[in-house]
XYZ file of C-alpha atoms in Angstrom:
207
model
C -2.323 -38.454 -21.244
C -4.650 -36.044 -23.557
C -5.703 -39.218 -25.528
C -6.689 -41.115 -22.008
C -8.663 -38.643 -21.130
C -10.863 -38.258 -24.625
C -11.017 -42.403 -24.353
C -12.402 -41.785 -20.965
C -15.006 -38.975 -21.828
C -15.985 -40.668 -24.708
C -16.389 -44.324 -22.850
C -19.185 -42.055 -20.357
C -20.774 -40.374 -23.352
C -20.910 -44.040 -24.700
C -22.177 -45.855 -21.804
C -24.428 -43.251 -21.066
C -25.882 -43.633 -24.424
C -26.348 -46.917 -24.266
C -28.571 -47.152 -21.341
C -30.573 -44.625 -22.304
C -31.324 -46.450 -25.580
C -30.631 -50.099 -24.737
C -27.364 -50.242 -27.149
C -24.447 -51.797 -26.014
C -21.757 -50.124 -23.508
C -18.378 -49.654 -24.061
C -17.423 -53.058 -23.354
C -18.186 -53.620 -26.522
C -16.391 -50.985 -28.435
C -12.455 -50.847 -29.170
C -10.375 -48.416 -27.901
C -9.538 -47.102 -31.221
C -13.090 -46.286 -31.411
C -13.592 -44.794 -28.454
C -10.693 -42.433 -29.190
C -11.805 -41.498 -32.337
C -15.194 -40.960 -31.021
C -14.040 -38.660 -28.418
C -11.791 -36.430 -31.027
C -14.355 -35.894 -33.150
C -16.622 -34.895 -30.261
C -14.204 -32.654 -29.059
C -13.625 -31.280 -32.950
C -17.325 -30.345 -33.001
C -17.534 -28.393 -29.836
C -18.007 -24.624 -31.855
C -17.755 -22.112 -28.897
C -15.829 -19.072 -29.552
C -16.018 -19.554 -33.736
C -19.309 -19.808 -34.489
C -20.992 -19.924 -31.268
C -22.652 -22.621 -28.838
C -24.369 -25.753 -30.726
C -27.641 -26.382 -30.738
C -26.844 -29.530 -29.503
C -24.133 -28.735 -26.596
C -24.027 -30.436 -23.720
C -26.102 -33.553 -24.767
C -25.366 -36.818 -26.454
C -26.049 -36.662 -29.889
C -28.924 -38.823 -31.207
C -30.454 -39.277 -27.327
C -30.110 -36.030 -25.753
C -30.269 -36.085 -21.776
C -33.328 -36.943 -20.995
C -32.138 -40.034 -18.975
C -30.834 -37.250 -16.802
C -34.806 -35.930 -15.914
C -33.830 -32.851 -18.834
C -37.624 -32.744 -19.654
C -39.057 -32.980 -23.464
C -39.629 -28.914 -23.655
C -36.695 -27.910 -22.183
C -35.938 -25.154 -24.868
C -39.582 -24.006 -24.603
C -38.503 -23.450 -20.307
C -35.484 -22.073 -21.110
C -36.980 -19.315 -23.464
C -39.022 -18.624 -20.429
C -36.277 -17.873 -18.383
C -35.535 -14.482 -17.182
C -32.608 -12.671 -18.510
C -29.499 -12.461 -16.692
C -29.345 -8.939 -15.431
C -26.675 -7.575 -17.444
C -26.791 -3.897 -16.718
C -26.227 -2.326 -20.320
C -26.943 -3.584 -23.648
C -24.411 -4.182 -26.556
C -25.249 -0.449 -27.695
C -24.207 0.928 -24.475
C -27.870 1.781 -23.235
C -29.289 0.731 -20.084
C -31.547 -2.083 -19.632
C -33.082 -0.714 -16.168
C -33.622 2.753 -14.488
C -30.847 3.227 -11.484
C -33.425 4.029 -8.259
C -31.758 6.915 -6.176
C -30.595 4.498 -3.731
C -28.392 2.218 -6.296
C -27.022 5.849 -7.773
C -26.552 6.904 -3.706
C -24.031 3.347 -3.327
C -22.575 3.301 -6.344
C -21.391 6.972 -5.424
C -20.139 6.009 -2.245
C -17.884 3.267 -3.750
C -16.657 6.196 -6.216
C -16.024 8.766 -4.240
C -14.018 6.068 -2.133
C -11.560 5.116 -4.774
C -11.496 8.853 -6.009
C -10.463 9.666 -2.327
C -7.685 7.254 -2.315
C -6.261 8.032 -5.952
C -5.928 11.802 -4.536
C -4.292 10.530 -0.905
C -2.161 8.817 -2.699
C -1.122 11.284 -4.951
C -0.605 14.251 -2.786
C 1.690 10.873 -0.695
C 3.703 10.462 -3.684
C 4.654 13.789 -4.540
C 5.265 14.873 -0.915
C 7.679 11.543 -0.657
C 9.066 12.230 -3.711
C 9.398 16.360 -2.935
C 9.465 16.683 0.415
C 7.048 17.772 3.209
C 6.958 21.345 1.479
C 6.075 20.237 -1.906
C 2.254 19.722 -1.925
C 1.772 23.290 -0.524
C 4.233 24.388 -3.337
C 2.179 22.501 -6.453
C -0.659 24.126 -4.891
C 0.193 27.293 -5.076
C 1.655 26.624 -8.840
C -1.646 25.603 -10.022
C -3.245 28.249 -8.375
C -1.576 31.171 -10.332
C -1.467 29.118 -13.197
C -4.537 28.333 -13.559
C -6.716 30.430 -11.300
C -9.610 29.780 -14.004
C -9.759 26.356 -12.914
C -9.399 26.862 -9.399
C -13.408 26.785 -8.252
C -13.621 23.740 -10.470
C -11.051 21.651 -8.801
C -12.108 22.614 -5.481
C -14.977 21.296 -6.231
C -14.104 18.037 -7.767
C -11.944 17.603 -4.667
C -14.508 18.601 -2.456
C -17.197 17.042 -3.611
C -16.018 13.342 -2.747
C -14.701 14.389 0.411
C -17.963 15.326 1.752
C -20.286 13.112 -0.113
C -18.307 9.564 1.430
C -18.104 11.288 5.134
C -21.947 11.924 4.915
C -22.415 8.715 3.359
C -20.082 6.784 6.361
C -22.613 8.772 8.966
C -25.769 7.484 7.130
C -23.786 4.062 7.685
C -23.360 4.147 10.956
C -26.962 5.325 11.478
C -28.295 2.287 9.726
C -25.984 -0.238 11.063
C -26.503 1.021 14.651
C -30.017 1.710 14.668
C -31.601 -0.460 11.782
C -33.518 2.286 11.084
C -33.968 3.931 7.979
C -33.053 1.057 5.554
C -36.591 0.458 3.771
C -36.792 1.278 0.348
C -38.454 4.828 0.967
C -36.530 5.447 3.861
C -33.633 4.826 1.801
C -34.583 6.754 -1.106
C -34.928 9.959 0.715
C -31.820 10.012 2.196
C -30.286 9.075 -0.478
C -31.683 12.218 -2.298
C -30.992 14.338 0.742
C -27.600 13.012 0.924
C -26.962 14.368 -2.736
C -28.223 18.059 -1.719
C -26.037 18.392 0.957
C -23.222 16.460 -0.667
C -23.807 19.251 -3.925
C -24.156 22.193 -1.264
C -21.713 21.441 1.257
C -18.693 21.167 -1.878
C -20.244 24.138 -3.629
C -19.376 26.092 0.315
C -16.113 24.793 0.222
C -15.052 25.349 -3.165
C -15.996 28.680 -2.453
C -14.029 29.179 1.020
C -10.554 30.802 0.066
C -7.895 29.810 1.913
């Protein structure tokens, strides 16, 4: 089945080929040929070892320009914008993050953070009972009173920062207001201050 389809790729290739140079199709050829044709194509191809031929995607010796591929194609395609990949090979950033694409990807964040700690207080009050939560609280809390402000704040922190953001939400999507790029920006700083200061309150409320 693998061999009828290389005899069929390499009959296109072929016929192709021929029209765009006046040789003859693959009438004319043997299906030996054709075969072998199409393996050694397909024994060429270089992706993955030593990376994408100079050559791929085009029919050797006549290229594609029976397909409207024009004569400085490489010269357009060096002209092309890059895709925008976020970070570089090194690890550093290609463009500055505007408040606004900080402000979302925060609010997806805090989201998953929110549900990793829902679901773990669910687990271990499934697996300990309703009283057990209240109970590893408490542990942690004379364990490790040191690191009690800290986690409060952590915790509290998302918690405030994706209800604010859910408001601002339901602003825009209600009103259409506010959704223009300095519009945006603004809240999206103000959202941060009162995010930071509205955790910092309740990691400092005992209870």
């Amino acid at each position: 089945r693998r061999h009828d389809m290389l005899r069929q790729t390499s009959r296109a290739l072929v016929s192709a080929a021929g029209r765009a140079t006046g040789a003859p199709s693959t009438g004319s050829l043997s299906n030996n040929s054709s075969a072998a044709c199409a393996s050694q194509w397909v024994q060429n191809r270089t992706i993955g070892k030593v990376g994408v031929p100079e050559n791929y995607g085009q029919i050797d010796g006549v290229g594609t320009s029976f397909l409207g591929t024009p004569v400085n194609h490489r010269e357009l395609l060096a002209k092309r914008p890059v895709s925008p990949d976020v970070f570089d090979v090194d690890g550093s950033s290609h463009y500055k993050f505007p408040a606004v694409a900080l402000s979302s990807i925060t609010n997806r964040v805090t989201g998953v953070f929110l549900s990793g700690a829902v679901g773990f207080g669910g687990a271990v009050s499934a697996l300990g009972g309703a009283e057990a939560l209240p109970v590893f609280v408490e542990l942690f809390k004379s364990t490790l009173p040191i690191l009690v402000f800290p986690t409060k704040l952590v915790l509290s922190f998302p918690f405030v920062y994706h209800t604010l953001g859910g408001f601002r939400h339901i602003y825009w999507d209600k009103t259409t207001n506010g959704i223009d790029n300095q519009s945006a920006k603004q809240s999206s700083l103000a959202l941060f201050a009162a995010s930071g200061v509205g955790a910092a309150a309740l990691a400092g409320y005992s209870f």
